């Protein structure tokens, strides 16, 4: 998480990264401090680490077996009070350009700024409420992976308390993202998609797959022209979702017959990410070892992934055949 204030004199600025964590080892924390010292030789940099006990989230549903996704919700109360604005960043992001310009965006009394995601008309079942929470299908819905947070306004309106009250009242589907969209609705400033360009959408457009823009039952709240322009000069690329492998995962573990037949799904920015990884101080050796491990396991991963995909295909056709046989039997019954 990067936090900072707007400053027109960029030469006097420095990057300050605030890491909220529930399980960062002492060894890794020391590596981050060594990384900060190394980066400081090129550009002023500071890395601050805030351990948070996961006991604070025991009443929240886990995501991928942990409570990590909820840590961002504590930003206003954990970060120093003199920080009035911060940029929250998911860990599966790739910054392709200077991030400092985003701090010049005026938030006004908005609680945050974010990039629009596919809208939703889902309903959240009640836990303590007598009624479900229904999202407006015509309202814009936002991705919580990149958020410019108005911490001053969060503190003033006690938004953190309202957020956790919502989490205890309804069964959320997309965890903190559903919660933020529900609690901060009508107070979210929409950012240009270049600030959080979903690589799944970029992959779809590059491969001629259909995406619904700016209207319909399920749509992204941008025009196709706006999205294509963002693809030409993205600031942040977001490796979201689980349909396509992230750069640090094996591409051979992801096969989607509907999107790319039975071939591995790859992305144009994989090599860029690995080039940066190779030149990252302190962590580069272990990152290069990860790359080597992925290469060595490629054939085994592909075999398993292809086998799983073929099993799913066989199951699908078996069910269709059984349904057809049953329908025919009903027709010929005397």
Short mmCIF file of C-alpha atoms in Angstrom, two decimals:
data_model
loop_
_atom_site.label_atom_id
_atom_site.label_comp_id
_atom_site.label_asym_id
_atom_site.label_seq_id
_atom_site.Cartn_x
_atom_site.Cartn_y
_atom_site.Cartn_z
CA UNK A 1 0.00 0.00 0.00
CA UNK A 2 1.49 3.33 -0.99
CA UNK A 3 0.50 6.40 0.94
CA UNK A 4 1.38 10.05 0.50
CA UNK A 5 0.28 13.60 0.00
CA UNK A 6 -0.05 15.61 -3.19
CA UNK A 7 3.12 17.58 -3.86
CA UNK A 8 3.74 19.59 -7.01
CA UNK A 9 7.50 19.48 -6.39
CA UNK A 10 8.14 15.85 -7.19
CA UNK A 11 11.86 16.16 -6.46
CA UNK A 12 10.97 16.62 -2.76
CA UNK A 13 8.72 13.55 -2.65
CA UNK A 14 9.48 10.00 -1.69
CA UNK A 15 7.64 6.73 -2.01
CA UNK A 16 6.26 5.47 1.28
CA UNK A 17 4.88 1.94 1.25
CA UNK A 18 2.66 0.86 4.13
CA UNK A 19 2.36 -2.92 4.35
CA UNK A 20 -0.55 -4.24 6.41
CA UNK A 21 0.08 -7.87 7.23
CA UNK A 22 -1.15 -10.71 9.40
CA UNK A 23 1.67 -13.20 8.85
CA UNK A 24 4.87 -11.59 7.53
CA UNK A 25 7.88 -13.38 9.04
CA UNK A 26 10.69 -11.49 10.71
CA UNK A 27 13.06 -12.61 7.95
CA UNK A 28 10.79 -11.21 5.24
CA UNK A 29 10.35 -7.96 7.16
CA UNK A 30 14.14 -7.58 7.31
CA UNK A 31 14.34 -8.22 3.56
CA UNK A 32 11.82 -5.45 2.94
CA UNK A 33 13.92 -3.03 4.97
CA UNK A 34 16.99 -4.04 2.97
CA UNK A 35 14.94 -3.51 -0.22
CA UNK A 36 13.98 -0.01 0.94
CA UNK A 37 17.64 0.88 1.54
CA UNK A 38 18.61 -0.43 -1.89
CA UNK A 39 15.80 1.45 -3.68
CA UNK A 40 16.62 4.58 -1.72
CA UNK A 41 19.87 4.83 -3.68
CA UNK A 42 17.79 5.41 -6.84
CA UNK A 43 14.78 7.27 -5.44
CA UNK A 44 13.81 8.17 -1.85
CA UNK A 45 11.83 5.24 -0.47
CA UNK A 46 10.51 4.00 2.86
CA UNK A 47 8.72 0.77 3.75
CA UNK A 48 6.66 0.63 6.95
CA UNK A 49 5.13 -2.62 8.21
CA UNK A 50 2.03 -2.91 10.40
CA UNK A 51 1.28 -6.37 11.87
CA UNK A 52 -2.45 -6.91 12.43
CA UNK A 53 -3.91 -9.85 14.32
CA UNK A 54 -6.42 -11.88 12.32
CA UNK A 55 -8.51 -12.16 15.50
CA UNK A 56 -10.09 -8.86 14.47
CA UNK A 57 -11.74 -10.60 11.51
CA UNK A 58 -12.96 -13.84 13.06
CA UNK A 59 -16.58 -13.06 12.21
CA UNK A 60 -15.78 -12.47 8.53
CA UNK A 61 -15.78 -15.22 5.88
CA UNK A 62 -12.28 -16.23 4.77
CA UNK A 63 -10.98 -15.76 1.24
CA UNK A 64 -8.52 -18.44 0.05
CA UNK A 65 -8.26 -19.65 3.64
CA UNK A 66 -7.17 -16.32 5.18
CA UNK A 67 -8.52 -12.97 6.38
CA UNK A 68 -5.87 -10.99 4.44
CA UNK A 69 -8.39 -9.33 2.12
CA UNK A 70 -9.91 -7.41 5.05
CA UNK A 71 -6.66 -5.72 6.12
CA UNK A 72 -7.27 -2.82 3.71
CA UNK A 73 -10.42 -1.96 5.65
CA UNK A 74 -8.27 -0.97 8.63
CA UNK A 75 -6.22 1.61 6.73
CA UNK A 76 -7.83 4.69 8.27
CA UNK A 77 -7.35 3.50 11.85
CA UNK A 78 -3.92 1.87 11.43
CA UNK A 79 -2.05 4.48 9.38
CA UNK A 80 -0.81 7.67 11.10
CA UNK A 81 -3.48 10.37 11.37
CA UNK A 82 -1.38 12.87 9.40
CA UNK A 83 -1.86 10.69 6.29
CA UNK A 84 -5.13 11.91 4.83
CA UNK A 85 -4.95 10.08 1.49
CA UNK A 86 -3.39 6.77 0.47
CA UNK A 87 -3.34 4.49 -2.54
CA UNK A 88 -4.35 0.92 -1.75
CA UNK A 89 -2.80 -1.72 -4.03
CA UNK A 90 -3.55 -5.43 -4.24
CA UNK A 91 -0.53 -7.72 -4.36
CA UNK A 92 -1.33 -9.09 -7.84
CA UNK A 93 -0.59 -5.83 -9.65
CA UNK A 94 2.08 -4.63 -12.06
CA UNK A 95 2.86 -0.90 -12.12
CA UNK A 96 3.89 0.14 -15.64
CA UNK A 97 4.17 3.88 -15.10
CA UNK A 98 4.59 6.58 -12.44
CA UNK A 99 1.93 6.29 -9.72
CA UNK A 100 2.42 9.72 -8.19
CA UNK A 101 -0.03 11.51 -10.49
CA UNK A 102 -2.98 9.72 -8.93
CA UNK A 103 -2.47 11.69 -5.70
CA UNK A 104 -3.29 14.90 -7.59
CA UNK A 105 -6.85 13.66 -8.18
CA UNK A 106 -9.26 15.72 -6.07
CA UNK A 107 -11.54 13.44 -4.06
CA UNK A 108 -13.73 16.15 -2.57
CA UNK A 109 -16.06 14.46 -0.08
CA UNK A 110 -15.91 11.15 -1.93
CA UNK A 111 -14.80 8.28 0.25
CA UNK A 112 -12.56 6.79 -2.42
CA UNK A 113 -11.77 6.60 -6.10
CA UNK A 114 -11.68 3.32 -8.01
CA UNK A 115 -12.03 1.72 -11.44
CA UNK A 116 -15.38 0.28 -12.45
CA UNK A 117 -15.86 -3.48 -12.62
CA UNK A 118 -18.73 -5.52 -14.05
CA UNK A 119 -21.97 -4.36 -12.47
CA UNK A 120 -24.02 -6.74 -10.39
CA UNK A 121 -27.66 -7.45 -9.59
CA UNK A 122 -26.97 -10.00 -6.91
CA UNK A 123 -28.62 -10.19 -3.50
CA UNK A 124 -26.75 -10.78 -0.23
CA UNK A 125 -28.50 -13.06 2.26
CA UNK A 126 -29.09 -11.60 5.73
CA UNK A 127 -27.28 -12.71 8.88
CA UNK A 128 -28.57 -10.25 11.46
CA UNK A 129 -30.96 -8.35 9.20
CA UNK A 130 -34.53 -9.34 8.43
CA UNK A 131 -34.09 -8.49 4.74
CA UNK A 132 -31.40 -9.28 2.14
CA UNK A 133 -29.21 -6.55 0.68
CA UNK A 134 -29.97 -6.01 -3.00
CA UNK A 135 -27.43 -4.35 -5.28
CA UNK A 136 -28.92 -1.99 -7.84
CA UNK A 137 -28.38 -3.67 -11.25
CA UNK A 138 -28.25 -0.25 -12.92
CA UNK A 139 -25.64 1.17 -10.56
CA UNK A 140 -21.90 1.13 -11.19
CA UNK A 141 -19.84 -1.44 -9.27
CA UNK A 142 -16.14 -0.94 -8.49
CA UNK A 143 -13.06 -3.11 -8.20
CA UNK A 144 -11.37 -2.87 -4.81
CA UNK A 145 -7.90 -3.89 -6.04
CA UNK A 146 -6.78 -0.29 -6.59
CA UNK A 147 -8.36 2.43 -4.47
CA UNK A 148 -7.38 6.00 -3.73
CA UNK A 149 -8.70 6.27 -0.18
CA UNK A 150 -9.88 9.49 1.43
CA UNK A 151 -8.67 8.55 4.92
CA UNK A 152 -9.67 11.90 6.38
CA UNK A 153 -13.27 11.36 5.32
CA UNK A 154 -13.22 7.70 6.45
CA UNK A 155 -12.23 8.82 9.94
CA UNK A 156 -14.69 11.70 10.01
CA UNK A 157 -17.63 9.46 9.07
CA UNK A 158 -16.45 6.39 11.03
CA UNK A 159 -16.63 4.36 7.85
CA UNK A 160 -14.63 1.47 9.28
CA UNK A 161 -17.29 0.86 11.92
CA UNK A 162 -20.03 0.91 9.26
CA UNK A 163 -18.07 -1.50 7.09
CA UNK A 164 -17.69 -4.12 9.80
CA UNK A 165 -21.31 -3.69 10.81
CA UNK A 166 -22.25 -4.53 7.21
CA UNK A 167 -19.98 -7.59 7.22
CA UNK A 168 -21.72 -8.89 10.32
CA UNK A 169 -25.19 -8.17 8.88
CA UNK A 170 -24.99 -9.81 5.42
CA UNK A 171 -23.38 -12.84 3.78
CA UNK A 172 -21.04 -11.18 1.31
CA UNK A 173 -20.07 -12.94 -1.92
CA UNK A 174 -17.06 -10.83 -2.90
CA UNK A 175 -16.01 -10.13 0.66
CA UNK A 176 -14.64 -6.62 1.27
CA UNK A 177 -15.34 -5.55 -2.34
CA UNK A 178 -19.08 -6.11 -1.93
CA UNK A 179 -18.90 -4.34 1.41
CA UNK A 180 -17.09 -1.27 0.12
CA UNK A 181 -19.48 -0.95 -2.82
CA UNK A 182 -22.50 -1.21 -0.54
CA UNK A 183 -21.34 1.09 2.26
CA UNK A 184 -19.64 3.74 0.10
CA UNK A 185 -22.20 3.74 -2.72
CA UNK A 186 -22.71 7.08 -4.48
CA UNK A 187 -19.48 8.31 -2.83
CA UNK A 188 -17.01 6.55 -5.14
CA UNK A 189 -15.22 8.57 -7.81
CA UNK A 190 -14.80 6.60 -11.04
CA UNK A 191 -11.22 6.44 -12.33
CA UNK A 192 -10.01 5.91 -15.88
CA UNK A 193 -9.47 2.16 -16.42
CA UNK A 194 -5.75 2.78 -17.03
CA UNK A 195 -5.35 2.92 -13.24
CA UNK A 196 -6.55 -0.67 -12.78
CA UNK A 197 -6.56 -2.43 -16.14
CA UNK A 198 -7.84 -5.97 -15.69
CA UNK A 199 -5.59 -8.22 -17.75
CA UNK A 200 -8.45 -10.68 -18.26
CA UNK A 201 -10.36 -7.96 -20.14
CA UNK A 202 -7.23 -7.01 -22.07
CA UNK A 203 -6.73 -10.67 -23.01
CA UNK A 204 -10.34 -10.89 -24.18
CA UNK A 205 -10.08 -7.82 -26.42
CA UNK A 206 -6.72 -8.92 -27.85
CA UNK A 207 -8.25 -12.28 -28.75
CA UNK A 208 -11.54 -11.02 -30.17
CA UNK A 209 -13.72 -12.20 -27.27
CA UNK A 210 -16.87 -10.28 -26.43
CA UNK A 211 -17.06 -7.83 -23.52
CA UNK A 212 -20.18 -5.84 -22.77
CA UNK A 213 -19.36 -2.14 -22.36
CA UNK A 214 -21.54 0.58 -20.89
CA UNK A 215 -24.96 -1.06 -21.00
CA UNK A 216 -26.97 -4.24 -20.66
CA UNK A 217 -27.45 -6.76 -17.90
CA UNK A 218 -23.75 -7.22 -17.10
CA UNK A 219 -21.40 -4.52 -18.31
CA UNK A 220 -18.20 -2.55 -17.65
CA UNK A 221 -19.01 1.16 -17.11
CA UNK A 222 -16.75 2.40 -19.92
CA UNK A 223 -16.98 2.76 -23.65
CA UNK A 224 -14.98 0.42 -25.84
CA UNK A 225 -12.98 3.42 -27.09
CA UNK A 226 -12.07 4.46 -23.53
CA UNK A 227 -10.94 0.93 -22.70
CA UNK A 228 -8.86 0.58 -25.85
CA UNK A 229 -7.18 3.91 -25.11
CA UNK A 230 -6.34 2.69 -21.59
CA UNK A 231 -4.81 -0.46 -23.10
CA UNK A 232 -2.38 1.74 -25.05
CA UNK A 233 -1.02 3.44 -21.94
CA UNK A 234 -1.93 1.48 -18.79
CA UNK A 235 -0.52 2.66 -15.46
CA UNK A 236 -1.44 -0.42 -13.42
CA UNK A 237 -2.11 -3.89 -14.79
CA UNK A 238 -4.20 -6.11 -12.51
CA UNK A 239 -3.73 -9.88 -12.75
CA UNK A 240 -7.14 -10.50 -11.19
CA UNK A 241 -9.31 -13.58 -11.16
CA UNK A 242 -8.30 -17.22 -11.57
CA UNK A 243 -9.07 -17.96 -15.24
CA UNK A 244 -5.63 -16.94 -16.47
CA UNK A 245 -2.37 -17.65 -14.63
CA UNK A 246 -0.58 -14.77 -12.97
CA UNK A 247 3.06 -14.29 -14.06
CA UNK A 248 4.38 -16.06 -10.96
CA UNK A 249 2.12 -19.07 -11.62
CA UNK A 250 2.49 -21.76 -14.26
CA UNK A 251 0.54 -20.90 -17.43
CA UNK A 252 0.13 -24.65 -17.89
CA UNK A 253 -2.23 -24.85 -14.90
CA UNK A 254 -4.85 -22.72 -16.67
CA UNK A 255 -6.72 -24.11 -19.66
CA UNK A 256 -10.08 -22.74 -20.75
CA UNK A 257 -11.54 -24.48 -23.84
CA UNK A 258 -14.05 -21.65 -24.31
CA UNK A 259 -11.33 -19.00 -24.44
CA UNK A 260 -8.30 -20.64 -26.02
CA UNK A 261 -9.10 -24.25 -26.86
CA UNK A 262 -6.84 -26.66 -25.00
CA UNK A 263 -3.74 -24.48 -25.15
CA UNK A 264 -2.25 -22.62 -22.16
CA UNK A 265 -3.60 -19.11 -21.70
CA UNK A 266 -0.76 -16.59 -21.91
CA UNK A 267 -0.54 -12.82 -21.68
CA UNK A 268 1.59 -10.20 -23.41
CA UNK A 269 2.92 -8.69 -20.17
CA UNK A 270 4.34 -11.87 -18.60
CA UNK A 271 7.89 -11.27 -19.83
CA UNK A 272 7.79 -7.64 -18.72
CA UNK A 273 6.92 -8.75 -15.19
CA UNK A 274 9.75 -11.28 -15.10
CA UNK A 275 12.22 -8.69 -16.42
CA UNK A 276 11.37 -6.46 -13.45
CA UNK A 277 11.54 -9.45 -11.08
CA UNK A 278 15.02 -10.30 -12.34
CA UNK A 279 16.24 -6.80 -11.46
CA UNK A 280 14.48 -6.49 -8.09
CA UNK A 281 17.08 -6.10 -5.34
CA UNK A 282 17.12 -8.53 -2.39
CA UNK A 283 14.32 -10.74 -3.76
CA UNK A 284 15.63 -11.42 -7.26
CA UNK A 285 17.40 -14.71 -6.50
CA UNK A 286 14.30 -16.38 -5.06
CA UNK A 287 12.16 -14.98 -7.87
CA UNK A 288 14.50 -16.42 -10.48
CA UNK A 289 14.40 -19.75 -8.66
CA UNK A 290 10.60 -19.63 -8.85
CA UNK A 291 10.81 -19.05 -12.59
CA UNK A 292 13.10 -22.05 -12.97
CA UNK A 293 10.76 -24.22 -10.87
CA UNK A 294 7.84 -23.23 -13.10
CA UNK A 295 9.77 -24.24 -16.21
CA UNK A 296 10.67 -27.61 -14.73
CA UNK A 297 7.09 -28.40 -13.70
CA UNK A 298 5.53 -27.21 -16.99
CA UNK A 299 4.96 -30.62 -18.57
CA UNK A 300 3.54 -32.12 -15.38
CA UNK A 301 1.26 -29.11 -14.86
CA UNK A 302 0.03 -29.22 -18.46
CA UNK A 303 -0.71 -32.94 -18.27
CA UNK A 304 -2.80 -32.52 -15.13
CA UNK A 305 -4.59 -29.41 -16.40
CA UNK A 306 -5.39 -30.98 -19.76
CA UNK A 307 -6.64 -34.14 -18.06
CA UNK A 308 -8.95 -32.10 -15.81
CA UNK A 309 -10.29 -30.12 -18.79
CA UNK A 310 -11.04 -33.30 -20.76
CA UNK A 311 -12.80 -34.84 -17.75
CA UNK A 312 -15.01 -31.74 -17.47
CA UNK A 313 -15.80 -31.96 -21.18
CA UNK A 314 -16.68 -35.66 -20.90
CA UNK A 315 -18.89 -35.01 -17.88
CA UNK A 316 -20.70 -32.22 -19.75
CA UNK A 317 -21.45 -34.41 -22.78
CA UNK A 318 -22.42 -37.40 -20.61
CA UNK A 319 -24.97 -35.27 -18.77
CA UNK A 320 -26.36 -33.94 -22.06
CA UNK A 321 -26.69 -37.46 -23.48
CA UNK A 322 -28.39 -38.74 -20.33
CA UNK A 323 -30.84 -35.84 -20.40
CA UNK A 324 -31.60 -36.54 -24.07
CA UNK A 325 -32.11 -40.26 -23.41
CA UNK A 326 -34.50 -39.50 -20.58
CA UNK A 327 -36.46 -37.10 -22.77
CA UNK A 328 -36.73 -39.73 -25.53
CA UNK A 329 -37.89 -42.38 -23.04
CA UNK A 330 -40.63 -40.05 -21.85
CA UNK A 331 -41.76 -39.48 -25.41
CA UNK A 332 -42.05 -43.18 -26.29
CA UNK A 333 -43.80 -44.22 -23.08
CA UNK A 334 -47.29 -45.61 -23.85
#
